[in-house]
Coordinates of C-alpha atoms in Angstrom, one line a residue:
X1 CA 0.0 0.0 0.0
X2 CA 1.2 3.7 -1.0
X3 CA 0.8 6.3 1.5
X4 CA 1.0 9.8 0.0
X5 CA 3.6 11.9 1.8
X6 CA 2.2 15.3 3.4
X7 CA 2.9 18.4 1.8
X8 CA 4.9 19.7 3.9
X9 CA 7.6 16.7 3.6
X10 CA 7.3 17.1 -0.3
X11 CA 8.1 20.6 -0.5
X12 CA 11.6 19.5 1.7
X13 CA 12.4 17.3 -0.3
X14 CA 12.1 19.5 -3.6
X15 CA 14.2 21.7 -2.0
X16 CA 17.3 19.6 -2.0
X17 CA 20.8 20.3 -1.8
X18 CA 22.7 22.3 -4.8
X19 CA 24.3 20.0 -6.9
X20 CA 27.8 19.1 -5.0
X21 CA 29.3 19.0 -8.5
X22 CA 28.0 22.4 -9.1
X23 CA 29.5 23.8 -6.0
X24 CA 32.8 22.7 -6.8
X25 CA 32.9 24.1 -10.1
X26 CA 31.9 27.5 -8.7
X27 CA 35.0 27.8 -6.5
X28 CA 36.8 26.5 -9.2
X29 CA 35.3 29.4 -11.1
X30 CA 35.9 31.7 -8.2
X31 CA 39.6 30.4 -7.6
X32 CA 40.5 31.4 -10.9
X33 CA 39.4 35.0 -10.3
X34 CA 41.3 35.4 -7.0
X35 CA 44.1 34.3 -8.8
X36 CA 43.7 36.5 -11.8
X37 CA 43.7 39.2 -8.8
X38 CA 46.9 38.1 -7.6
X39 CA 48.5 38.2 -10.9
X40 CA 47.3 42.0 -11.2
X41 CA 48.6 42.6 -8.1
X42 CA 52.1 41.2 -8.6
X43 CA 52.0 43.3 -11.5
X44 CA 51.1 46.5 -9.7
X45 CA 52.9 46.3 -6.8
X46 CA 56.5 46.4 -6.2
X47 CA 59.2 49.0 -5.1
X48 CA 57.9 51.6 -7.4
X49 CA 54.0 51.7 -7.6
X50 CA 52.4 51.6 -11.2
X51 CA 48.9 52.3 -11.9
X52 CA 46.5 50.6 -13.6
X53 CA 47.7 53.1 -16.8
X54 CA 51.0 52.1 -16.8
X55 CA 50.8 48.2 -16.5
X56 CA 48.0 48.6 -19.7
X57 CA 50.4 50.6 -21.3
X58 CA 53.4 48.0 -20.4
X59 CA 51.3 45.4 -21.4
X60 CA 49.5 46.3 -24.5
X61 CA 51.4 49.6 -26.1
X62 CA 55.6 50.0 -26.6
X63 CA 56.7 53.4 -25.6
X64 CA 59.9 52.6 -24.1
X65 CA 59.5 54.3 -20.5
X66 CA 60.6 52.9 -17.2
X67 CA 57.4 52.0 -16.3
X68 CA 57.1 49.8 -19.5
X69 CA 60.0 47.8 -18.5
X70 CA 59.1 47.2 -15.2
X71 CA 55.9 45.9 -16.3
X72 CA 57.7 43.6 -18.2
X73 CA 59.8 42.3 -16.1
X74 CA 57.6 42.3 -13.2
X75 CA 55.4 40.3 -16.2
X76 CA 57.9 37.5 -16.7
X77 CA 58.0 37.1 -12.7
X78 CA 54.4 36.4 -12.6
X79 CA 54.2 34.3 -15.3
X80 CA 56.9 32.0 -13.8
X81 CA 55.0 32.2 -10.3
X82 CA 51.7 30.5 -11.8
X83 CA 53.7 28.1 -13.5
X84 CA 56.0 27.0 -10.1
X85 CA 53.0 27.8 -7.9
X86 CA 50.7 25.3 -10.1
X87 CA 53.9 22.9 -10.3
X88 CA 54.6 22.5 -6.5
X89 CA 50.8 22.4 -6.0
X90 CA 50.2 19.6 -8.3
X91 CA 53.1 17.4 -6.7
X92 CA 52.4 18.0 -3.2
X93 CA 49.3 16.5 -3.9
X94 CA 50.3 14.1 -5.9
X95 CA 53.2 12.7 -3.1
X96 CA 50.4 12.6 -0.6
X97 CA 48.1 10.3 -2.5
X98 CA 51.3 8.0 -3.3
X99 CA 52.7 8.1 0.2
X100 CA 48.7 8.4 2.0
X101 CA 50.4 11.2 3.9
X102 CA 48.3 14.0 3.8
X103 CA 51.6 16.1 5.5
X104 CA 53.8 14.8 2.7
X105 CA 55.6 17.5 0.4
X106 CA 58.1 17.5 -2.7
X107 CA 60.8 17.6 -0.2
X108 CA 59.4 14.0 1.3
X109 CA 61.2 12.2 -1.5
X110 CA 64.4 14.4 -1.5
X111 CA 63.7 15.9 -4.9
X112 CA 64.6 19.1 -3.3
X113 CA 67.5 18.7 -1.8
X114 CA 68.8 16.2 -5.3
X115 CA 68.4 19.9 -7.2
X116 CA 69.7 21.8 -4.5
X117 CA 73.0 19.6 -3.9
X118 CA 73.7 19.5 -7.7
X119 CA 73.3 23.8 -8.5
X120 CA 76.0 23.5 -5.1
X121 CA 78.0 20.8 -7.1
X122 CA 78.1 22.3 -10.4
X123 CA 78.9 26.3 -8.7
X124 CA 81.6 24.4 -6.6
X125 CA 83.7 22.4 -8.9
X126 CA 82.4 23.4 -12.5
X127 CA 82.4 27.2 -11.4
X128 CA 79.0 27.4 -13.3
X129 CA 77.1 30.6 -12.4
X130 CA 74.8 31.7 -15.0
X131 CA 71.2 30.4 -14.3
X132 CA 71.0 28.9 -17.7
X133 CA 73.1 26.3 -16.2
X134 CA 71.9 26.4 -13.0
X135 CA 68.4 25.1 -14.3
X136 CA 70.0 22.0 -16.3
X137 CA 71.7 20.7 -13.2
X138 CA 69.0 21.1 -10.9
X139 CA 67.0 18.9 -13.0
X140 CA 69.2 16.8 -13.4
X141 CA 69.6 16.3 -9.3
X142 CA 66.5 16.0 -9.3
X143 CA 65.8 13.6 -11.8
X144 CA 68.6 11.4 -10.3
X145 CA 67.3 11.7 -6.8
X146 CA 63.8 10.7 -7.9
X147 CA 64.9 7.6 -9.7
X148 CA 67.4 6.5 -6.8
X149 CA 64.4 7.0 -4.5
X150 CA 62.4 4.6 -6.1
X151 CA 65.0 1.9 -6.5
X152 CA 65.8 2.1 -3.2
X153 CA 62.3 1.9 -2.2
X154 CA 61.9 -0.9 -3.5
X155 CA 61.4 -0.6 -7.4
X156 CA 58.5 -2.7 -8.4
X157 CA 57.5 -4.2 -4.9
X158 CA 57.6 0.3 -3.7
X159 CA 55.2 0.7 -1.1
X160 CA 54.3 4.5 0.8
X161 CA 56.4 3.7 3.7
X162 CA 59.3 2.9 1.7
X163 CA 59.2 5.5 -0.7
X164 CA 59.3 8.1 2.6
X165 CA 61.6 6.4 4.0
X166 CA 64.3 6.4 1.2
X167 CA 63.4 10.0 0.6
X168 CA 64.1 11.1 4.3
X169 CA 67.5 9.4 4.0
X170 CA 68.7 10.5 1.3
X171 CA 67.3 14.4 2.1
X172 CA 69.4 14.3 5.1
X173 CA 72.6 12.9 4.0
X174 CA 72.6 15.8 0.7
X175 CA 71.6 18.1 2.9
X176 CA 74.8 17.3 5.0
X177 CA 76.7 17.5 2.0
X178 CA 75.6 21.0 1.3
X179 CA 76.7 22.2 4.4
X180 CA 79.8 20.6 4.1
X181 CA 80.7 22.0 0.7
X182 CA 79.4 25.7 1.8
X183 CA 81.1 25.6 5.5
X184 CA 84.1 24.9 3.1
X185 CA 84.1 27.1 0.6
X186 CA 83.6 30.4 1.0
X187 CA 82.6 31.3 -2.3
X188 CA 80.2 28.7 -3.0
X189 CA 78.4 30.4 -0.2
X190 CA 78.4 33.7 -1.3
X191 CA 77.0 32.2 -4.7
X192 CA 74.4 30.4 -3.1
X193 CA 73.1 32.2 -0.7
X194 CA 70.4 34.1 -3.3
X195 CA 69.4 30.6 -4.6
X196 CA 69.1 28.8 -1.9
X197 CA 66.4 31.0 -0.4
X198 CA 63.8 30.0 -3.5
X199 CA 62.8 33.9 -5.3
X200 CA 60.3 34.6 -8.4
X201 CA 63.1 37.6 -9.0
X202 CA 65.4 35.5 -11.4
X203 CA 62.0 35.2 -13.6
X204 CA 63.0 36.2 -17.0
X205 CA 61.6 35.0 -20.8
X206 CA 64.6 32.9 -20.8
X207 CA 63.7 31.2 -17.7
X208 CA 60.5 30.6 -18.8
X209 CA 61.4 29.1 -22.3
X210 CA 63.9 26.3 -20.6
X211 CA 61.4 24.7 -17.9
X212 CA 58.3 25.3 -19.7
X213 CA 58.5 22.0 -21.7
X214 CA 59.5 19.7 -18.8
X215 CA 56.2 21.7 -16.5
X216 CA 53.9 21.1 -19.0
X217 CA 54.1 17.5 -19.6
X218 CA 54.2 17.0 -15.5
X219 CA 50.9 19.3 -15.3
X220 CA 49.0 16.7 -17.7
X221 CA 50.8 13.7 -16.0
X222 CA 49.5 14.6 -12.8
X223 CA 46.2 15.3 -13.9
X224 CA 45.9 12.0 -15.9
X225 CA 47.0 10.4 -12.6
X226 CA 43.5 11.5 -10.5
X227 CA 41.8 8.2 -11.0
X228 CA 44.7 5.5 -10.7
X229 CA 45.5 7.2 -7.4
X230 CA 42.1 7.3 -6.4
X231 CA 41.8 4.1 -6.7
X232 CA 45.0 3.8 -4.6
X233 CA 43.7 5.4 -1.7
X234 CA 41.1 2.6 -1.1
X235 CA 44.2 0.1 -0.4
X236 CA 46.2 -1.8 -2.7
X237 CA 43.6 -5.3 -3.1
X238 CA 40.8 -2.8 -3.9
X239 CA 42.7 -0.9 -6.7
X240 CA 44.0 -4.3 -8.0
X241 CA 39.9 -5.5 -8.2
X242 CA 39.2 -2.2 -10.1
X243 CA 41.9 -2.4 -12.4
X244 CA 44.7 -0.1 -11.2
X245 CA 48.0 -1.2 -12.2
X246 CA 50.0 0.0 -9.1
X247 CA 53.0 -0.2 -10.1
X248 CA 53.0 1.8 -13.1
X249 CA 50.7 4.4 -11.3
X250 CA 53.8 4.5 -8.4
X251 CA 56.7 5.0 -11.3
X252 CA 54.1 7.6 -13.2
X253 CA 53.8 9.7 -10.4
X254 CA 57.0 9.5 -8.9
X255 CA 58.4 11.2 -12.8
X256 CA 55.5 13.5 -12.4
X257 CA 56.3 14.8 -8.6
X258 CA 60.7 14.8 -10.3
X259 CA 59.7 16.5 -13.5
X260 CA 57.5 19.1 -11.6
X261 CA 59.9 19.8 -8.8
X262 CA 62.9 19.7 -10.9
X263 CA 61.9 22.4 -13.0
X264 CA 60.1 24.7 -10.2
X265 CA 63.1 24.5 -8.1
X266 CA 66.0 24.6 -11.1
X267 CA 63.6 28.2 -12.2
X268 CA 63.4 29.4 -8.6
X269 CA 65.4 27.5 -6.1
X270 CA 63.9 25.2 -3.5
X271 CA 60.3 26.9 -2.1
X272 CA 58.8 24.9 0.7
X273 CA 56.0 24.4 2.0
X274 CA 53.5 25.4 -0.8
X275 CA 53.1 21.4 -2.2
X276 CA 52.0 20.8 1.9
X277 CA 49.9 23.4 2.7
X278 CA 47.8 24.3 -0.7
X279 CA 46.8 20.3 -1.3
X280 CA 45.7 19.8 2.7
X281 CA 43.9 22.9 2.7
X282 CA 41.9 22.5 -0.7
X283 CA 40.9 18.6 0.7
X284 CA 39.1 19.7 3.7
X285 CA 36.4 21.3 1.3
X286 CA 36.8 19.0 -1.7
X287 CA 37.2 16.1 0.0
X288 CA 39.3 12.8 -1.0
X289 CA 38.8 13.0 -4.9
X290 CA 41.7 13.7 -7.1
X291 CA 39.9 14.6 -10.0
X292 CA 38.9 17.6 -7.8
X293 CA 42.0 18.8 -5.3
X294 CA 44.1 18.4 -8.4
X295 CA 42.5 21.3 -10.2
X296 CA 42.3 23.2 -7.0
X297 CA 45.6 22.4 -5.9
X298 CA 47.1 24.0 -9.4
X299 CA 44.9 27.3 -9.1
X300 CA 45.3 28.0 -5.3
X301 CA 48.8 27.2 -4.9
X302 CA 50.6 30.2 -7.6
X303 CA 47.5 32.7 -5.2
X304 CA 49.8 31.6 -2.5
X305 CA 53.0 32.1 -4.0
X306 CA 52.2 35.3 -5.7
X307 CA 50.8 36.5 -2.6
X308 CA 53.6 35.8 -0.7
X309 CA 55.9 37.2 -3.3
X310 CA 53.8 40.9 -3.1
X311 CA 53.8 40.5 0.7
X312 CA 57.6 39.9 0.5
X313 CA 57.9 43.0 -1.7
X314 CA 55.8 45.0 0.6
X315 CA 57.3 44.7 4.0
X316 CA 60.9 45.6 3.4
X317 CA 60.6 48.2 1.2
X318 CA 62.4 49.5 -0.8
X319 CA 63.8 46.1 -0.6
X320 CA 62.3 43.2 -0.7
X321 CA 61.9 39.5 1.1
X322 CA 62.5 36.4 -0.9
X323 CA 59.3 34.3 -1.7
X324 CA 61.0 31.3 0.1
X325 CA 61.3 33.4 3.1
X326 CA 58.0 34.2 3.5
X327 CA 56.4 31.0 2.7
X328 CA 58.6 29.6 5.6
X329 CA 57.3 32.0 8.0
X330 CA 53.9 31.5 7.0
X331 CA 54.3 27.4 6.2
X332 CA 56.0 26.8 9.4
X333 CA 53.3 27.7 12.1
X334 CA 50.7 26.0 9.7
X335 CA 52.4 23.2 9.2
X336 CA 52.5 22.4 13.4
X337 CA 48.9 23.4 13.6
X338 CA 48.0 20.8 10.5
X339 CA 50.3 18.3 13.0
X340 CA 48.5 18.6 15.9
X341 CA 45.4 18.7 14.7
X342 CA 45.9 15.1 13.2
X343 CA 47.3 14.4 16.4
X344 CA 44.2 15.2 18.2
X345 CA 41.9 13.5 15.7
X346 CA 43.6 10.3 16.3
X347 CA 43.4 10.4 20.3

């Protein structure tokens, strides 16, 4: 027998929920124009103010004046912050669906500190000092630290634990050997001191040009990853029973976390903290679906590294803070609260 519901339980039920899907396309929507705001505002503001005029003028008419230039160079600077800010966003989350370490980031796996201790290698005994060959080497350190990381992990049979855990070891022993190589030579220091810190200030056409190819085919990796890994994170005998082959989706995003932190830090020097804090963040409202913090993940993150990089400009002028600076200060104190908040929710 059917029993009619009463009309006041119909009309709740008509008024459902909005679509989830919806939602999530709206702040995808809404992300994109905070971040076109940011990318204004690393335009505008600097040492010397522009207005609106004179970044149209810089952007869209040639007239030679100061202004112009520092439009375009402040340009190139922003340009190479979406692309490294999208870059470290995309393999933070990426490392913490392969490790299922929601605090994981690209410095986890040592890809890092491979870059770092190879710009350190190739200033100290190759006396390289251009940035054109700083950005070869740094991929290449961090190409080899990547693939050393997953043989020692355990190739084929690589599981989470053992991909961190190869990753922490080999951090901290390059990590001694960069502080070995600076404590001993002085001008390696000197040299390094300006990379070393991460900054957006080195960004130049040139720049752009040389890591654009190697970011590129890690941004569609990593996206063409969201469903493999998803699959992942239900355990490994569950994403064998719906198909996942795990490990090619290990080795695939293991060369998608190197490629994309290779290039970001060989363009800018090591920035931390943005692959950690952007990915955590945007899964508290997306929840545990790929296909949906990926997207977020490479919007949000350059709004955090361009803001930081205006903040940086801001507060020491008419000099300015390094962007790796600043994203330390601001990472660090998140980072313990995102620590012991876990903490608490597993008492």
């Amino acid at each position: 027998m059917l029993v009619e519901s009463p009309p006041e339980q119909r009309a709740d039920t008509a008024a459902a929920p909005p679509n989830r899907r919806a939602v999530r396309l709206l702040g995808l929507l809404v992300s994109v124009v905070i971040l076109l705001l940011v990318a204004v505002a690393s335009i505008v503001v600097g040492a010397k103010e522009l207005s609106l005029e004179q970044v149209w003028h810089g952007l869209f008419e040639e007239s030679g004046t100061y202004g112009d230039v520092v439009v375009a160079d402040r340009l190139s600077r922003t340009l190479l912050g979406l692309l490294v800010g999208a870059a470290l966003g995309l393999a933070g989350a990426v490392l913490q669906a392969l490790t299922r370490n929601p605090l994981a980031d690209p410095g986890l796996l040592g890809i890092n500190a491979g870059a770092s201790a190879a710009v350190v290698s190739a200033i100290t005994f190759l006396g390289v000092t251009s940035l054109s060959g700083y950005v070869w080497f740094a991929f290449c350190g961090a190409a080899a630290v990547g693939a050393l990381v997953w043989f020692l992990g355990g190739s084929r049979g690589a599981t989470p634990v053992r991909l961190a855990l190869a990753g922490t070891a080999i951090s901290a022993a390059l990590y001694g050997y960069l502080q070995a190589i600076m404590i001993l030579d002085d001008a390696a220091l000197g040299r390094m001191r300006f990379w070393t810190v991460g900054s957006l200030s080195t960004g130049t056409d040139s720049t752009i040009t040389q890591v654009l190819p190697f970011l590129l085919a890690g941004f569609v990796l990593a996206l063409a990853l969201a469903r493999p890994l998803n699959a992942m994170a239900m355990g490994d005998d569950t994403a064998k029973a719906l198909g996942a082959n795990l490990n090619r989706t290990r080795a695939l995003s293991m060369l998608a976390a190197t490629v994309l932190c290779g290039a970001a830090t060989a363009a800018c020097g090591p920035i931390m903290f943005v692959g950690l804090m952007v990915p955590h963040v945007v899964r508290s409202f997306t929840g545990p679906d790929l296909r949906w913090i990926l997207p977020y993940a490479a919007i949000l993150s350059p709004v955090l590294l361009l803001g930081a990089d205006v903040l940086g400009r801001i507060v020491a002028r008419p000099a300015e803070l390094q962007v790796g600076i600043i994203t330390a200060i601001l990472g660090g104190p998140v980072f313990i609260y995102l620590v012991r908040r876990r903490r608490t929710a597993q008492l």
